[in-house]
PDB file of C-alpha atoms in Angstrom:
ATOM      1  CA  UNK A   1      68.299 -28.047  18.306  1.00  0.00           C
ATOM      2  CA  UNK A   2      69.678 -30.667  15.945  1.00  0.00           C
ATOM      3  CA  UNK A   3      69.465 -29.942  12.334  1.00  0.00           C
ATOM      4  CA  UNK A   4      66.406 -30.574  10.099  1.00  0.00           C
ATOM      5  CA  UNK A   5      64.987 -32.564  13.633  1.00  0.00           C
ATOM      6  CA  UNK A   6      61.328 -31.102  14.639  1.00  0.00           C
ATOM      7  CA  UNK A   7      60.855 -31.427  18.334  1.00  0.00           C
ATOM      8  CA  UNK A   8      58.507 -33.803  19.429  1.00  0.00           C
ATOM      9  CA  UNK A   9      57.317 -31.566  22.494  1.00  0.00           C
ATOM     10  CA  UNK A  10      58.627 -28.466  24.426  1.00  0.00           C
ATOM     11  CA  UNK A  11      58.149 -27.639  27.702  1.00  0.00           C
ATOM     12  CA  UNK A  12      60.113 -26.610  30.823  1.00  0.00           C
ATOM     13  CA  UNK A  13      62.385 -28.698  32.941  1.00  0.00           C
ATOM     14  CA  UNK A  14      61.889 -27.733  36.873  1.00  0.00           C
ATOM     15  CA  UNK A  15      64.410 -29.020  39.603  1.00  0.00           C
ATOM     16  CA  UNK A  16      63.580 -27.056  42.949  1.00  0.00           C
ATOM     17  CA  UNK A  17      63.008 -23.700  42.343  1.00  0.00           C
ATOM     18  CA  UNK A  18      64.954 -23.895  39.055  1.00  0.00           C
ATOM     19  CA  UNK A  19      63.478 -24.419  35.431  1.00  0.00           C
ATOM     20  CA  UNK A  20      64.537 -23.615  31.908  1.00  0.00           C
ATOM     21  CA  UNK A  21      62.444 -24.285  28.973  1.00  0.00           C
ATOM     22  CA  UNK A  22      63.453 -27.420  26.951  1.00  0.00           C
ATOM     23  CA  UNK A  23      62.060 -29.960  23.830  1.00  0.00           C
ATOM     24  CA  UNK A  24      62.632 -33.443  23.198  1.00  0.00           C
ATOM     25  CA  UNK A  25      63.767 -34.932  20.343  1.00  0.00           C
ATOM     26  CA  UNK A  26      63.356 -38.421  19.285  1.00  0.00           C
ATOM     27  CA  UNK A  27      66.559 -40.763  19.962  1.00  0.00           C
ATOM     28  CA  UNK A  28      65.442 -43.588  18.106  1.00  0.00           C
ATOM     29  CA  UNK A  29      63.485 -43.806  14.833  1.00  0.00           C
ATOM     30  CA  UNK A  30      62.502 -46.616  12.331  1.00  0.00           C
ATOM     31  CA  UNK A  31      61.842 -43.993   9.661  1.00  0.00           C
ATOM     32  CA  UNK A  32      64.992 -45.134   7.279  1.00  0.00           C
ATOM     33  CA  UNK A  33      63.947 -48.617   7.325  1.00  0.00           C
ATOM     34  CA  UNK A  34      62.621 -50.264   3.742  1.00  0.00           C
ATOM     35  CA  UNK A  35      58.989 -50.244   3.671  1.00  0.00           C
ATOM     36  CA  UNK A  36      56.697 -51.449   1.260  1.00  0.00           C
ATOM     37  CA  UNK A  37      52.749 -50.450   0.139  1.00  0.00           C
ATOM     38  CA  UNK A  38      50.126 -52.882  -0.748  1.00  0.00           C
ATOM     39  CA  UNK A  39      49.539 -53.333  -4.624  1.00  0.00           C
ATOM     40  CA  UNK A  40      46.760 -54.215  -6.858  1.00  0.00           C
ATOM     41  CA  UNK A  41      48.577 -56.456  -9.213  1.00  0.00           C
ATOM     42  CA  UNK A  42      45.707 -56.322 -11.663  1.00  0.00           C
ATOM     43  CA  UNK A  43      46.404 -52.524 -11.745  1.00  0.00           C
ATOM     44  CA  UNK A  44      49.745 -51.607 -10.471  1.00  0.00           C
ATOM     45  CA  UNK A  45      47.841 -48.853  -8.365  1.00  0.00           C
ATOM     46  CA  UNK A  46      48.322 -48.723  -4.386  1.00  0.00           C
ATOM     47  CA  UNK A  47      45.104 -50.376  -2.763  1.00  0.00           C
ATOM     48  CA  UNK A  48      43.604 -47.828   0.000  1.00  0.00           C
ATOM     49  CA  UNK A  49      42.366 -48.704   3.219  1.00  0.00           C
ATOM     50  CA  UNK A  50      38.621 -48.920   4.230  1.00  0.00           C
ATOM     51  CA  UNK A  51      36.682 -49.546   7.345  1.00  0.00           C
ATOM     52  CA  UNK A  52      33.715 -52.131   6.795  1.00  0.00           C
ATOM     53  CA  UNK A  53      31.133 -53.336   9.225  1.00  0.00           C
ATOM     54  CA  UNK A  54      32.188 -56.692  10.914  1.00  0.00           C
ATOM     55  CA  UNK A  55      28.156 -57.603  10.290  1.00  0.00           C
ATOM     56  CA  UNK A  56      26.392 -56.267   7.399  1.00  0.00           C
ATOM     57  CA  UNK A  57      30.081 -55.738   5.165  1.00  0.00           C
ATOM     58  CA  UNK A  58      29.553 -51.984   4.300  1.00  0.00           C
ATOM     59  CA  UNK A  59      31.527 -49.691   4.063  1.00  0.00           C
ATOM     60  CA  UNK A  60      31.610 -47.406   7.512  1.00  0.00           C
ATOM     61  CA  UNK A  61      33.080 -43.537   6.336  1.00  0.00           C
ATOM     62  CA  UNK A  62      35.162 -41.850   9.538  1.00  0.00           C
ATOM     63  CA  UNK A  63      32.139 -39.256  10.562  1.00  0.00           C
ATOM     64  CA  UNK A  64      29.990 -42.554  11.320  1.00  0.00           C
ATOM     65  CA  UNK A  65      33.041 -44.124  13.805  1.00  0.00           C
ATOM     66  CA  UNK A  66      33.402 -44.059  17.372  1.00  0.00           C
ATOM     67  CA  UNK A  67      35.225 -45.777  19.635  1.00  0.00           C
ATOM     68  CA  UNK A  68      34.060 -48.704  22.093  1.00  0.00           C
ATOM     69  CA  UNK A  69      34.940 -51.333  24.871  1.00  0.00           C
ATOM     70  CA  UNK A  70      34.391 -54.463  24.600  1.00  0.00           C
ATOM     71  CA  UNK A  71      32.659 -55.866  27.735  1.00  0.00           C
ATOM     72  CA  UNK A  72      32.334 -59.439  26.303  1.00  0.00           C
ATOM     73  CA  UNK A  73      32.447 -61.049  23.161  1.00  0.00           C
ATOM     74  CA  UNK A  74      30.620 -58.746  20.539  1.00  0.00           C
ATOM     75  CA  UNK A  75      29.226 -55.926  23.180  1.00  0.00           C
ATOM     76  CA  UNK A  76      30.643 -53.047  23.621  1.00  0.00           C
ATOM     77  CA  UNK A  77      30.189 -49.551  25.579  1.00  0.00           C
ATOM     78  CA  UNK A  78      30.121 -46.778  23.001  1.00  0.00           C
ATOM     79  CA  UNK A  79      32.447 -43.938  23.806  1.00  0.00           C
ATOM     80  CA  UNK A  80      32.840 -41.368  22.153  1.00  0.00           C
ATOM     81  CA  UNK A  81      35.805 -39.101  21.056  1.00  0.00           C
ATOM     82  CA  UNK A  82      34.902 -35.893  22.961  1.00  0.00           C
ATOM     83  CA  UNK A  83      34.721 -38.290  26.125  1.00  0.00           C
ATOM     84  CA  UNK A  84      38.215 -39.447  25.815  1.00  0.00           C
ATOM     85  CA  UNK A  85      39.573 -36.131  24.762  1.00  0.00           C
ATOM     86  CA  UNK A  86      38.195 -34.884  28.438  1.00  0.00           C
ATOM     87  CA  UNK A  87      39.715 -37.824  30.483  1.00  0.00           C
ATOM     88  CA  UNK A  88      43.236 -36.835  28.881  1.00  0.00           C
ATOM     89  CA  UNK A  89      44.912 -35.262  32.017  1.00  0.00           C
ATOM     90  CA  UNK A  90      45.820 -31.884  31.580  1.00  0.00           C
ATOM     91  CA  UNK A  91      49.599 -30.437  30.699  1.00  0.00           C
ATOM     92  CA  UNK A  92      51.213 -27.559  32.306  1.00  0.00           C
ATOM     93  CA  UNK A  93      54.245 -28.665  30.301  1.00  0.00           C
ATOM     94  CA  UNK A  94      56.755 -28.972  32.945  1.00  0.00           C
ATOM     95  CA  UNK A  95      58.925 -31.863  33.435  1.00  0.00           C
ATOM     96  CA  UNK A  96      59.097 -31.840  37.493  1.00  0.00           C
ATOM     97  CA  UNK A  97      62.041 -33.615  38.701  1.00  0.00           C
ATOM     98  CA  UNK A  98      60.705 -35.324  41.990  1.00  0.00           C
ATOM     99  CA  UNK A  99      63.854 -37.184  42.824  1.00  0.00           C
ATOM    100  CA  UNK A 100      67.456 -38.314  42.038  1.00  0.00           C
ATOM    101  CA  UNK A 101      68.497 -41.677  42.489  1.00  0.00           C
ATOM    102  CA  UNK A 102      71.335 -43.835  41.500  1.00  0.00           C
ATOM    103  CA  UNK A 103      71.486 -44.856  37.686  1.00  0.00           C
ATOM    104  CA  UNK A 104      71.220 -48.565  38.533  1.00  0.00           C
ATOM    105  CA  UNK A 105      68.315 -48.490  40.558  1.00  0.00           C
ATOM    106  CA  UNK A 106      65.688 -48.338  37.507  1.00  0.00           C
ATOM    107  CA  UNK A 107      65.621 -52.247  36.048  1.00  0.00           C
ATOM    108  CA  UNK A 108      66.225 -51.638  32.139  1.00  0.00           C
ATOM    109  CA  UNK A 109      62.848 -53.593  31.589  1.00  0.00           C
ATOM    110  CA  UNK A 110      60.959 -50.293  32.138  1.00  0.00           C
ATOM    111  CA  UNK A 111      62.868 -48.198  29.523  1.00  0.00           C
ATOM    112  CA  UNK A 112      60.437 -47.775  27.235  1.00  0.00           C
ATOM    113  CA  UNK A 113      61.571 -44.670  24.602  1.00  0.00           C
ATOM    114  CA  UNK A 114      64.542 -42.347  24.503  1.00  0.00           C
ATOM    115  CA  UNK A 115      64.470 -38.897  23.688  1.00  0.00           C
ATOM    116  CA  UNK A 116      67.271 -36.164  23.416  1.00  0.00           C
ATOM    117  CA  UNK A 117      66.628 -33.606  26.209  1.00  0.00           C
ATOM    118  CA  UNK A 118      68.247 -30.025  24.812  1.00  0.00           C
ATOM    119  CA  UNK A 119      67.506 -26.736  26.362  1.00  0.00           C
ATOM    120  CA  UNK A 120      66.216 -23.295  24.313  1.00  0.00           C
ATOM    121  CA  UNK A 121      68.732 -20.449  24.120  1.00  0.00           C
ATOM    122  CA  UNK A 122      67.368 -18.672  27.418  1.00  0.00           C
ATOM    123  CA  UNK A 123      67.836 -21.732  29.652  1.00  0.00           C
ATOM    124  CA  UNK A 124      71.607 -23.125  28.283  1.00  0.00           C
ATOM    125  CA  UNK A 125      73.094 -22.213  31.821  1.00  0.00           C
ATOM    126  CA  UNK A 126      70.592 -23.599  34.414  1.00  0.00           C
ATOM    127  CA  UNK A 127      70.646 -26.877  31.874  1.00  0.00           C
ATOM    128  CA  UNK A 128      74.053 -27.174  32.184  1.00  0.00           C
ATOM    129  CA  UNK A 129      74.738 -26.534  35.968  1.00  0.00           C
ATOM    130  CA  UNK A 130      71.535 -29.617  36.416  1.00  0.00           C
ATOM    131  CA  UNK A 131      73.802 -31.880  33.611  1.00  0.00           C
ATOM    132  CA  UNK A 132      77.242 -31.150  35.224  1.00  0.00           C
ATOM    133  CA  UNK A 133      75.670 -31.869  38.866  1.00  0.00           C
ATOM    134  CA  UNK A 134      74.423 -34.318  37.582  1.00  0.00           C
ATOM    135  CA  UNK A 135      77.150 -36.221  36.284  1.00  0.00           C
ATOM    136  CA  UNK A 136      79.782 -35.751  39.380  1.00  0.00           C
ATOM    137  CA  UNK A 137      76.711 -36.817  41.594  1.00  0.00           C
ATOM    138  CA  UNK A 138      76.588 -40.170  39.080  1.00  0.00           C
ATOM    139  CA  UNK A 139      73.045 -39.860  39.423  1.00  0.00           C
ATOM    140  CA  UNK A 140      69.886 -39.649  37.085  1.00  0.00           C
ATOM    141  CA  UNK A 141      66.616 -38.214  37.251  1.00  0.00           C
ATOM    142  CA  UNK A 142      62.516 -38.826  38.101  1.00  0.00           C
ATOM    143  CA  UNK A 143      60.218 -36.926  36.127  1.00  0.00           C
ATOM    144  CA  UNK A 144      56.429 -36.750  35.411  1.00  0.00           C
ATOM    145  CA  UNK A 145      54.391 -34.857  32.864  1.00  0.00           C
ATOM    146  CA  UNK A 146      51.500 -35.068  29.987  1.00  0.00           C
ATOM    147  CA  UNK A 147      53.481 -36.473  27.441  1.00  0.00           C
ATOM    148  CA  UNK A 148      51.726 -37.543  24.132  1.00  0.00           C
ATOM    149  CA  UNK A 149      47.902 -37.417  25.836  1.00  0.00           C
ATOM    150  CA  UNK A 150      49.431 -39.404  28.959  1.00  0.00           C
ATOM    151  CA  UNK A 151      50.856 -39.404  32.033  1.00  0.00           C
ATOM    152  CA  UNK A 152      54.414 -40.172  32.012  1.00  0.00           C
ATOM    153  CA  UNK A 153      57.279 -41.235  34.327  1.00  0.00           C
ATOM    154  CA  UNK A 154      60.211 -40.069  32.866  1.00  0.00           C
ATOM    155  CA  UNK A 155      63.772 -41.169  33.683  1.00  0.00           C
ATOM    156  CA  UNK A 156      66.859 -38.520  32.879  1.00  0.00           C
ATOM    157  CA  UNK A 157      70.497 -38.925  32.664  1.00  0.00           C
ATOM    158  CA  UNK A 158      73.281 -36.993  31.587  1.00  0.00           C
ATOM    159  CA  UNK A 159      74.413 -37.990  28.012  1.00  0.00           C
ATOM    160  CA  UNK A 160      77.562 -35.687  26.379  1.00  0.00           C
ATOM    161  CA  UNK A 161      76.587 -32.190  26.142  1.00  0.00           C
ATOM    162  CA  UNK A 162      72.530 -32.741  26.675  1.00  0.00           C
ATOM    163  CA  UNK A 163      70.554 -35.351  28.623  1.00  0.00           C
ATOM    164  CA  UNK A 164      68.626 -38.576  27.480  1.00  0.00           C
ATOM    165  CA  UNK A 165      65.045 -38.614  28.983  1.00  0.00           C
ATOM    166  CA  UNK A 166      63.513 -42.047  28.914  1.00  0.00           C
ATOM    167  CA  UNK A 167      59.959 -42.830  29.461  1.00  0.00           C
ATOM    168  CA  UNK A 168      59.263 -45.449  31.622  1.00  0.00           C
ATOM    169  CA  UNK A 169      56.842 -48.562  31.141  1.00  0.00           C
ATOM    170  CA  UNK A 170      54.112 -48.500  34.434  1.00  0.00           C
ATOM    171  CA  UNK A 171      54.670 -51.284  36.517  1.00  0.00           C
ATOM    172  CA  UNK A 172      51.041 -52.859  35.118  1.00  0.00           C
ATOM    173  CA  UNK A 173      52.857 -53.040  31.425  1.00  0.00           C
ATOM    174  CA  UNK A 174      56.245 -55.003  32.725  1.00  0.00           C
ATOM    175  CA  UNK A 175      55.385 -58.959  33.142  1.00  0.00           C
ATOM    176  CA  UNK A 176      56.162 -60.920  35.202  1.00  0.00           C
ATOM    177  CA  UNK A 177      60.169 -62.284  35.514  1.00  0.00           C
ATOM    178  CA  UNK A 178      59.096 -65.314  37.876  1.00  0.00           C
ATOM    179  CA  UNK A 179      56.155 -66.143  35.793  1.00  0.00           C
ATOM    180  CA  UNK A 180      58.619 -66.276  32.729  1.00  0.00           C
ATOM    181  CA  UNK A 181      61.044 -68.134  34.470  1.00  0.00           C
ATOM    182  CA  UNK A 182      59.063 -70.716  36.947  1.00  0.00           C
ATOM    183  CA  UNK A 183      59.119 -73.770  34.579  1.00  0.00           C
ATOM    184  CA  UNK A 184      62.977 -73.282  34.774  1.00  0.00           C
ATOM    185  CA  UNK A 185      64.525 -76.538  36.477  1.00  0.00           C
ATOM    186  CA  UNK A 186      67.119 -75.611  39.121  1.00  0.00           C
ATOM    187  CA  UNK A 187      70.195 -76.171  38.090  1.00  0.00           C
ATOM    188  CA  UNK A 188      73.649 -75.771  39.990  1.00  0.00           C
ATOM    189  CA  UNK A 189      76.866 -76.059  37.777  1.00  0.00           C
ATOM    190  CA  UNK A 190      80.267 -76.128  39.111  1.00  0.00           C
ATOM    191  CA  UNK A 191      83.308 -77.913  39.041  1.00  0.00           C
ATOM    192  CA  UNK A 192      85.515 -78.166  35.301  1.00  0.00           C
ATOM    193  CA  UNK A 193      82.071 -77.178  33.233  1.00  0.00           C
ATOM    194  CA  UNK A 194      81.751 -73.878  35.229  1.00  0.00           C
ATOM    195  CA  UNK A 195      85.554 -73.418  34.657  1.00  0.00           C
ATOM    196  CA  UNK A 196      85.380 -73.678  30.571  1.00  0.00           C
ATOM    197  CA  UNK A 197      82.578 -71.263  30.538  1.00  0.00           C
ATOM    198  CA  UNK A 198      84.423 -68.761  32.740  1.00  0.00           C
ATOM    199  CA  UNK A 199      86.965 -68.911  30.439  1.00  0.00           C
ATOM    200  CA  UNK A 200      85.299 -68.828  27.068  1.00  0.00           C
ATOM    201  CA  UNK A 201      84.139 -65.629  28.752  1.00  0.00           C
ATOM    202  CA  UNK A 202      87.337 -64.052  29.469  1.00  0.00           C
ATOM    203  CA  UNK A 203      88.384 -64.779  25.897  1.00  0.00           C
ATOM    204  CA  UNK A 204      85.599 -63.124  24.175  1.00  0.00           C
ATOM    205  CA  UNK A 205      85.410 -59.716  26.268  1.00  0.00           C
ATOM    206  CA  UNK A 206      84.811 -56.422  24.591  1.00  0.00           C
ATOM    207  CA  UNK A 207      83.394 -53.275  24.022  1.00  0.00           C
ATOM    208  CA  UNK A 208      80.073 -52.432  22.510  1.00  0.00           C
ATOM    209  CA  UNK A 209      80.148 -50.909  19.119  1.00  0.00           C
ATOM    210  CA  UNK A 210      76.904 -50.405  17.775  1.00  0.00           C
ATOM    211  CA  UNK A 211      78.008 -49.573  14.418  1.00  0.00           C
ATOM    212  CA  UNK A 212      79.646 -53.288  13.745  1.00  0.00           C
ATOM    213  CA  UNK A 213      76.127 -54.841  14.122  1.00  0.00           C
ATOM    214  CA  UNK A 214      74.374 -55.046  10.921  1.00  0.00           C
ATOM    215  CA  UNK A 215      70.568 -55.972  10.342  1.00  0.00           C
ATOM    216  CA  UNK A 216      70.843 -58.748   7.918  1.00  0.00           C
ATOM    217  CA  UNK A 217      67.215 -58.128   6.855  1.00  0.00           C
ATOM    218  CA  UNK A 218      66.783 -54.723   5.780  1.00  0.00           C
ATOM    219  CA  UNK A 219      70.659 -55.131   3.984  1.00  0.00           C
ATOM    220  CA  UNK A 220      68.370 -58.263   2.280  1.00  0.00           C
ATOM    221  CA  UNK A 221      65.699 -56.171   1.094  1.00  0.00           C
ATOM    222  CA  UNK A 222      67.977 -53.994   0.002  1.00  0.00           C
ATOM    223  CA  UNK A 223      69.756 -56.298  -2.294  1.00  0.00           C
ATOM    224  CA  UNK A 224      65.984 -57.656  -3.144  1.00  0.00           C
ATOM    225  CA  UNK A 225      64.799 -54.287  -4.165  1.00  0.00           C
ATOM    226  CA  UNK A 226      68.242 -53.568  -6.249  1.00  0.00           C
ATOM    227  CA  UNK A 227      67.880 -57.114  -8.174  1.00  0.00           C
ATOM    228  CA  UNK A 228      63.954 -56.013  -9.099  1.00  0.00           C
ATOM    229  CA  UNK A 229      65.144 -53.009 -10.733  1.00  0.00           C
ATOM    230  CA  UNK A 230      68.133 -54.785 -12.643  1.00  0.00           C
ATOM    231  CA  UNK A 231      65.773 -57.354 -13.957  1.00  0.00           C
ATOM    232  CA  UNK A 232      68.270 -59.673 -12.127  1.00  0.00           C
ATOM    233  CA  UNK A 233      67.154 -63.195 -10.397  1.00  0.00           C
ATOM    234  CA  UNK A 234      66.771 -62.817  -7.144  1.00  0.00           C
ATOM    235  CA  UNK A 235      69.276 -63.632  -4.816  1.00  0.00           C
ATOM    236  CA  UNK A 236      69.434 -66.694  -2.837  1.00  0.00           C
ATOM    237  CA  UNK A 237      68.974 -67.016   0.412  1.00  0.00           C
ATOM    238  CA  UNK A 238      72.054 -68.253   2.590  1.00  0.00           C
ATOM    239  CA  UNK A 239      71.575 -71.857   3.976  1.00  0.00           C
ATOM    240  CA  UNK A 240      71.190 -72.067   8.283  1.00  0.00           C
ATOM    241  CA  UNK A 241      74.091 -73.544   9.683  1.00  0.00           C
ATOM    242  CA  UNK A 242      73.032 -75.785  12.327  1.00  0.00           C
ATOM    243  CA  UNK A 243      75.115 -76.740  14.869  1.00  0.00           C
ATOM    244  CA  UNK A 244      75.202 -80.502  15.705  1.00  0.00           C
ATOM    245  CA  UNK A 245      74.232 -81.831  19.538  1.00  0.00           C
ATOM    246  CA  UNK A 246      76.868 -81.718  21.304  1.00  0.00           C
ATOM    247  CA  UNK A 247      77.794 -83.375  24.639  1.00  0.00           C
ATOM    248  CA  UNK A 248      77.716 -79.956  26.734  1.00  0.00           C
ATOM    249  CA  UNK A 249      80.984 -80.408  28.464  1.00  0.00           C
ATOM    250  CA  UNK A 250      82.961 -81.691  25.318  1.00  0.00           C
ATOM    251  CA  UNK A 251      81.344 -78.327  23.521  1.00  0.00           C
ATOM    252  CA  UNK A 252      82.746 -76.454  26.457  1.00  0.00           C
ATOM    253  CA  UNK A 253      86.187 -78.565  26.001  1.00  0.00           C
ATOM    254  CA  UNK A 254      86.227 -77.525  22.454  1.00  0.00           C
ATOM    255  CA  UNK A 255      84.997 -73.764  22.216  1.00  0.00           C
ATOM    256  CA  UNK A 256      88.254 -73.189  24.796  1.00  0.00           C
ATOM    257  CA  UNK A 257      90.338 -75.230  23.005  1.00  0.00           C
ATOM    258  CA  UNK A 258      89.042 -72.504  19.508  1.00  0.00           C
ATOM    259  CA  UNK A 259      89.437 -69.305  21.708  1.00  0.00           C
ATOM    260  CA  UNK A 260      92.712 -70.415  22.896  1.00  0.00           C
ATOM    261  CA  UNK A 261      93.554 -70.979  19.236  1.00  0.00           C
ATOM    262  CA  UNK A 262      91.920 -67.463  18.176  1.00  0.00           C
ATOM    263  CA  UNK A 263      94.160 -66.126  20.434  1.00  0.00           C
ATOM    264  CA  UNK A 264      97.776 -66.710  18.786  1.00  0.00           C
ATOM    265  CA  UNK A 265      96.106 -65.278  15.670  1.00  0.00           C
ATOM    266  CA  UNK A 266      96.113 -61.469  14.728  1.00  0.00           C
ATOM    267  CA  UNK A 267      92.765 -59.574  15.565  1.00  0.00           C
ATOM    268  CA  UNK A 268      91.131 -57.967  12.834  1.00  0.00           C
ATOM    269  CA  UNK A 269      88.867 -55.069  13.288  1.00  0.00           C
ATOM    270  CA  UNK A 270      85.453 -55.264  13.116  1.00  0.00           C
ATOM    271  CA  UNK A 271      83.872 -53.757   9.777  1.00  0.00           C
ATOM    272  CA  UNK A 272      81.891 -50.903  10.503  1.00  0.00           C
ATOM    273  CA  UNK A 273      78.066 -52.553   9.315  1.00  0.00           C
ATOM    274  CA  UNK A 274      76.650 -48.768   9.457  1.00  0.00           C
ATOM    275  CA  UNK A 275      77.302 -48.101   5.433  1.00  0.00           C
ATOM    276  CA  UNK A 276      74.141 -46.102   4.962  1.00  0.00           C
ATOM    277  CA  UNK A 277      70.318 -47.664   6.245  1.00  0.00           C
ATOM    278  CA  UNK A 278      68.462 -50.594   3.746  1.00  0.00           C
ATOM    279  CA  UNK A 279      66.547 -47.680   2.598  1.00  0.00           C
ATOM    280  CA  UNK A 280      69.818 -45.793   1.421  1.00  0.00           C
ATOM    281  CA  UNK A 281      70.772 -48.680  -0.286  1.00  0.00           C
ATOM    282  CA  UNK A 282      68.549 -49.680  -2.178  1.00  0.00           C
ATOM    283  CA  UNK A 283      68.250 -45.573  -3.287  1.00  0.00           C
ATOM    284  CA  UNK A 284      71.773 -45.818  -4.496  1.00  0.00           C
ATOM    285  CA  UNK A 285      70.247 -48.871  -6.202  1.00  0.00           C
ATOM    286  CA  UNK A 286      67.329 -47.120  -8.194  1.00  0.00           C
ATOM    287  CA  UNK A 287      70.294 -44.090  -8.741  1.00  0.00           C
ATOM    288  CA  UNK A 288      72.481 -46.545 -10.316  1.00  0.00           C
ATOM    289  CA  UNK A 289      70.273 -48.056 -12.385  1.00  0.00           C
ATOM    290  CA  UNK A 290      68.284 -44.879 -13.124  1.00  0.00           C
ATOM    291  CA  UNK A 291      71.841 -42.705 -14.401  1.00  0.00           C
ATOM    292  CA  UNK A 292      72.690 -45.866 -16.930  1.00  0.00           C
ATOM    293  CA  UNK A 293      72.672 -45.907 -20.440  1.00  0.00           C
ATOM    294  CA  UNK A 294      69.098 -46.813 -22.039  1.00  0.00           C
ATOM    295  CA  UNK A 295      67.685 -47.263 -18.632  1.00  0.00           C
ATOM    296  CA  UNK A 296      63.660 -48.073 -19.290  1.00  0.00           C
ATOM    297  CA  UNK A 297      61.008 -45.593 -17.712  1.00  0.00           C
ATOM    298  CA  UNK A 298      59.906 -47.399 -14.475  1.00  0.00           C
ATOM    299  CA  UNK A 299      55.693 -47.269 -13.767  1.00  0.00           C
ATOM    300  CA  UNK A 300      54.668 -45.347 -10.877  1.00  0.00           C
ATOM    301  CA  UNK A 301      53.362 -47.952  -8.043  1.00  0.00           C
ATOM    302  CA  UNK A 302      51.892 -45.914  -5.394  1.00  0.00           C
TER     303      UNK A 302
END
């Protein structure tokens, strides 16, 4: 179980006549990213949220809501809450595996969520004899169950010591590639142009290191949040560099010509961009500025 995590759902994990009880944790989460609540600036309090009719403009308190379908502009079938409760299907909690395949055959434009898959103490060794299998077969997993009031495909694959089960998008909720792509003219490129992008490619190969991408706009509002609380200016925003048109095959000419010259010099290594989330920073922000000398009492905003 990782530490201080609560599982988002337990259950069992059945492969043939096989199952050992497991949770899932969440593998993702947006929860350390800077947010902000909405002000009264007359006040300084936070403003709350309330439901109004889109007619008469009152106010509508939650006992008096439902829920509804709109069947054409402005008329709607009234359902109520205890009638979509009932058309939830019902759980037995048991992830089924119904088949393995190989881990290429699922397009990544279903993955929809990843969760850690870890097993309870009772079920370590059938979980790890389903993992291990797994891996040496090089293949991953189809799953269904209730998950979160829904049906769910699930895909699983061996990750270090656990598994990573994704859920997958139906095929209803993935749109179209062709439709995307039909306005595309058709284009064959060969010859010296092909060449110089072949080779711009070869220069610039690499590995994926998640922790040497950094998002530039949460490190902003980081920065933002630290100059509020300094009673500094804000800071500037850096200027767009945009590139000029360019003949296509003289940019091609010149981009080799720059990777051939990046390649005499030394490498550096990439900085790790993982110093702590926006939210961290700008913490050690209201720290800093909270353990100096004479600091002023802030208001309360929320």
């Amino acid at each position: 179980m990782p530490s201080g995590q609560r599982a988002q759902w337990k259950g069992f994990l059945k492969f043939g006549e096989v199952s050992c009880g497991v949770a899932l944790y969440t593998a993702a989460s947006t929860s350390d990213r800077i947010t902000f609540n909405t002000i009264n600036k007359a006040t300084g309090n936070r403003v709350n949220r309330i439901f109004i009719d889109s007619e008469t403009e009152d106010p509508v308190p939650r006992e008096a809501q439902t829920k509804g379908f709109e069947i054409e502009n402005g008329h709607y079938i009234i359902i109520d809450p205890e009638e979509v409760s009932a058309a939830i299907p019902e759980s037995n909690k048991t992830l089924e595996i119904e088949a393995f395949i190989p881990c290429s055959d699922v397009d990544d434009i279903y993955f929809d969520k990843p969760y850690y898959l870890t097993p309870d103490k009772m079920g370590g060794d059938a979980f790890a004899a389903l993992r291990d299998a797994m891996k040496k077969s090089m293949v991953a997993a189809i799953a269904r169950t209730v998950l979160f009031r829904r049906m769910r495909t699930v895909l699983i694959r061996p990750h270090g010591k656990g598994l990573i089960a994704s859920t997958l998008n139906y095929d209803y909720e993935v749109r179209s590639s062709e439709k995307a792509f039909e306005e595309m003219p058709k284009l064959k490129i060969q010859g010296e142009m092909l060449d110089l992008a072949k080779h711009i490619i070869s220069t610039k190969k690499g590995e994926f290191d998640p922790a040497t991408f950094d998002d530039r706009y949460e490190a902003a509002l980081a920065d933002l949040v630290k100059a509020k609380l300094e009673g500094k200016s804000l800071p500037k925003p850096k200027k767009v560099q945009v590139s000029k048109p360019n003949d296509l095959l003289a940019a091609l000419r010149e981009s080799a010509g720059m990777m051939n010259a990046a390649d005499d010099k030394p490498k550096r290594t990439a900085a790790n961009a993982n110093q702590g989330t926006g939210r961290q920073r700008a913490a050690r922000g209201v720290a800093s500025k909270a353990a100096s000398p004479g600091a002023a009492p802030r208001r309360k905003a929320s």
